GROMACS .gro file of C-alpha atoms in nm:
model
  169
    1UNK     CA    1  -0.996  -0.123   1.429
    2UNK     CA    2  -0.705  -0.012   1.640
    3UNK     CA    3  -0.408   0.114   1.443
    4UNK     CA    4  -0.116   0.058   1.689
    5UNK     CA    5  -0.168  -0.321   1.719
    6UNK     CA    6  -0.148  -0.341   1.337
    7UNK     CA    7   0.167  -0.141   1.328
    8UNK     CA    8   0.316  -0.359   1.601
    9UNK     CA    9   0.223  -0.671   1.409
   10UNK     CA   10   0.363  -0.531   1.087
   11UNK     CA   11   0.693  -0.472   1.267
   12UNK     CA   12   0.709  -0.828   1.393
   13UNK     CA   13   0.630  -1.001   1.059
   14UNK     CA   14   0.950  -1.086   0.882
   15UNK     CA   15   0.973  -0.853   0.586
   16UNK     CA   16   1.005  -0.956   0.223
   17UNK     CA   17   1.328  -1.098   0.090
   18UNK     CA   18   1.439  -0.742   0.087
   19UNK     CA   19   1.546  -0.595   0.414
   20UNK     CA   20   1.331  -0.354   0.617
   21UNK     CA   21   1.318  -0.035   0.412
   22UNK     CA   22   1.157   0.301   0.448
   23UNK     CA   23   1.164   0.598   0.217
   24UNK     CA   24   1.235   0.943   0.366
   25UNK     CA   25   0.966   1.004   0.626
   26UNK     CA   26   0.672   1.235   0.534
   27UNK     CA   27   0.715   1.602   0.635
   28UNK     CA   28   0.445   1.860   0.689
   29UNK     CA   29   0.552   2.015   0.356
   30UNK     CA   30   0.552   1.683   0.159
   31UNK     CA   31   0.211   1.587   0.301
   32UNK     CA   32   0.067   1.935   0.211
   33UNK     CA   33   0.218   1.905  -0.138
   34UNK     CA   34   0.073   1.555  -0.193
   35UNK     CA   35  -0.270   1.663  -0.057
   36UNK     CA   36  -0.280   1.967  -0.281
   37UNK     CA   37  -0.156   1.774  -0.584
   38UNK     CA   38  -0.446   1.518  -0.560
   39UNK     CA   39  -0.702   1.742  -0.391
   40UNK     CA   40  -0.731   1.494  -0.099
   41UNK     CA   41  -0.635   1.465   0.265
   42UNK     CA   42  -0.410   1.163   0.314
   43UNK     CA   43  -0.551   0.934   0.588
   44UNK     CA   44  -0.387   0.955   0.928
   45UNK     CA   45  -0.370   0.577   0.928
   46UNK     CA   46  -0.154   0.568   0.607
   47UNK     CA   47   0.074   0.838   0.747
   48UNK     CA   48   0.122   0.652   1.072
   49UNK     CA   49   0.198   0.328   0.891
   50UNK     CA   50   0.456   0.503   0.670
   51UNK     CA   51   0.613   0.666   0.978
   52UNK     CA   52   0.618   0.361   1.208
   53UNK     CA   53   0.640   0.048   0.996
   54UNK     CA   54   1.006  -0.046   0.942
   55UNK     CA   55   0.933  -0.208   0.603
   56UNK     CA   56   0.682   0.042   0.464
   57UNK     CA   57   0.907   0.102   0.165
   58UNK     CA   58   0.858  -0.253   0.047
   59UNK     CA   59   0.486  -0.200  -0.014
   60UNK     CA   60   0.387   0.163   0.011
   61UNK     CA   61   0.478   0.456  -0.209
   62UNK     CA   62   0.700   0.729  -0.076
   63UNK     CA   63   0.530   1.024   0.087
   64UNK     CA   64   0.841   1.213   0.181
   65UNK     CA   65   1.024   1.498   0.016
   66UNK     CA   66   1.191   1.268  -0.236
   67UNK     CA   67   0.973   1.391  -0.520
   68UNK     CA   68   1.210   1.273  -0.790
   69UNK     CA   69   1.195   0.913  -0.672
   70UNK     CA   70   1.016   0.687  -0.924
   71UNK     CA   71   0.846   0.537  -0.612
   72UNK     CA   72   0.701   0.860  -0.492
   73UNK     CA   73   0.322   0.870  -0.477
   74UNK     CA   74   0.304   1.166  -0.721
   75UNK     CA   75   0.540   0.997  -0.974
   76UNK     CA   76   0.360   0.658  -0.958
   77UNK     CA   77   0.028   0.826  -1.021
   78UNK     CA   78   0.170   1.038  -1.298
   79UNK     CA   79   0.289   0.720  -1.472
   80UNK     CA   80  -0.055   0.563  -1.452
   81UNK     CA   81  -0.238   0.882  -1.563
   82UNK     CA   82  -0.023   0.926  -1.871
   83UNK     CA   83  -0.065   0.571  -2.012
   84UNK     CA   84  -0.262   0.510  -2.328
   85UNK     CA   85  -0.632   0.534  -2.265
   86UNK     CA   86  -0.697   0.160  -2.230
   87UNK     CA   87  -0.428   0.132  -1.962
   88UNK     CA   88  -0.488   0.469  -1.785
   89UNK     CA   89  -0.606   0.468  -1.427
   90UNK     CA   90  -0.944   0.630  -1.364
   91UNK     CA   91  -0.930   0.985  -1.228
   92UNK     CA   92  -1.105   0.890  -0.897
   93UNK     CA   93  -0.825   0.653  -0.803
   94UNK     CA   94  -0.494   0.743  -0.628
   95UNK     CA   95  -0.239   0.459  -0.617
   96UNK     CA   96  -0.070   0.437  -0.275
   97UNK     CA   97   0.127   0.117  -0.313
   98UNK     CA   98   0.422   0.040  -0.536
   99UNK     CA   99   0.200  -0.120  -0.807
  100UNK     CA  100   0.426  -0.425  -0.863
  101UNK     CA  101   0.335  -0.609  -1.178
  102UNK     CA  102   0.074  -0.347  -1.272
  103UNK     CA  103  -0.133  -0.437  -0.964
  104UNK     CA  104  -0.249  -0.116  -0.801
  105UNK     CA  105  -0.411  -0.064  -0.463
  106UNK     CA  106  -0.581   0.275  -0.469
  107UNK     CA  107  -0.774   0.516  -0.266
  108UNK     CA  108  -1.108   0.589  -0.432
  109UNK     CA  109  -1.125   0.963  -0.368
  110UNK     CA  110  -1.495   0.966  -0.466
  111UNK     CA  111  -1.573   0.747  -0.170
  112UNK     CA  112  -1.458   0.931   0.143
  113UNK     CA  113  -1.596   0.860   0.489
  114UNK     CA  114  -1.582   1.196   0.666
  115UNK     CA  115  -1.652   1.029   1.007
  116UNK     CA  116  -1.334   0.815   0.985
  117UNK     CA  117  -1.121   1.026   0.752
  118UNK     CA  118  -1.073   0.719   0.534
  119UNK     CA  119  -1.117   0.647   0.166
  120UNK     CA  120  -1.247   0.323   0.030
  121UNK     CA  121  -0.973   0.118  -0.122
  122UNK     CA  122  -0.992  -0.052  -0.455
  123UNK     CA  123  -0.768  -0.299  -0.635
  124UNK     CA  124  -0.705  -0.197  -0.997
  125UNK     CA  125  -0.505  -0.301  -1.292
  126UNK     CA  126  -0.548  -0.224  -1.664
  127UNK     CA  127  -0.869  -0.375  -1.791
  128UNK     CA  128  -1.041  -0.437  -1.462
  129UNK     CA  129  -1.374  -0.305  -1.355
  130UNK     CA  130  -1.389  -0.097  -1.045
  131UNK     CA  131  -1.443  -0.291  -0.726
  132UNK     CA  132  -1.418  -0.168  -0.370
  133UNK     CA  133  -1.247  -0.422  -0.157
  134UNK     CA  134  -1.170  -0.239   0.173
  135UNK     CA  135  -1.345   0.036   0.360
  136UNK     CA  136  -1.030   0.185   0.506
  137UNK     CA  137  -0.650   0.169   0.512
  138UNK     CA  138  -0.647  -0.015   0.842
  139UNK     CA  139  -0.875  -0.277   0.701
  140UNK     CA  140  -0.649  -0.306   0.395
  141UNK     CA  141  -0.339  -0.347   0.608
  142UNK     CA  142  -0.509  -0.600   0.836
  143UNK     CA  143  -0.587  -0.813   0.529
  144UNK     CA  144  -0.229  -0.779   0.406
  145UNK     CA  145  -0.089  -0.881   0.742
  146UNK     CA  146  -0.330  -1.167   0.778
  147UNK     CA  147  -0.224  -1.291   0.439
  148UNK     CA  148   0.142  -1.266   0.516
  149UNK     CA  149   0.119  -1.433   0.855
  150UNK     CA  150  -0.104  -1.713   0.728
  151UNK     CA  151   0.124  -1.786   0.434
  152UNK     CA  152   0.427  -1.792   0.665
  153UNK     CA  153   0.240  -2.027   0.897
  154UNK     CA  154   0.145  -2.251   0.601
  155UNK     CA  155   0.502  -2.254   0.473
  156UNK     CA  156   0.640  -2.346   0.818
  157UNK     CA  157   0.391  -2.630   0.846
  158UNK     CA  158   0.485  -2.762   0.505
  159UNK     CA  159   0.855  -2.744   0.599
  160UNK     CA  160   0.804  -2.919   0.931
  161UNK     CA  161   0.902  -3.284   0.947
  162UNK     CA  162   0.610  -3.528   0.944
  163UNK     CA  163   0.600  -3.837   1.159
  164UNK     CA  164   0.724  -4.040   0.865
  165UNK     CA  165   1.029  -3.814   0.831
  166UNK     CA  166   1.152  -3.912   1.178
  167UNK     CA  167   1.189  -4.286   1.116
  168UNK     CA  168   1.524  -4.419   1.235
  169UNK     CA  169   1.710  -4.627   0.986
   0.00000   0.00000   0.00000
């Protein structure tokens, strides 16, 4: 799956009701700090999306040097790791999205594909069983974009006048 066409599409999809928003861009130092903190290597595809998608801050956690931000990947994961045991995220998962409404999209660090440099991605919220839903970050973003563009198309079709709406009185 080619990454650049996905990034281009993401930049053409009207963003959420919030304006296009990005956190401070990742730096070599912030990426190294995050990788060391979690004992992982952040996928290139995630880093490129964060760098290039104008609205990355509306969905994805910050990967920049703003470590004190409550939306930084380290802080989000710290929150989920310090919850009571029944609401605590499993150790093999690293949340990379903003986990709105306790919905978390996570890298499963126990399922790494060394050929692609990608982690399997799992949806998680307290009380769920583990389920892999995407093989890679590009596959995850393609599904997000497909969902956004199809919902916008459906909304536009519902808002379009029908033949009965154009009757002259």
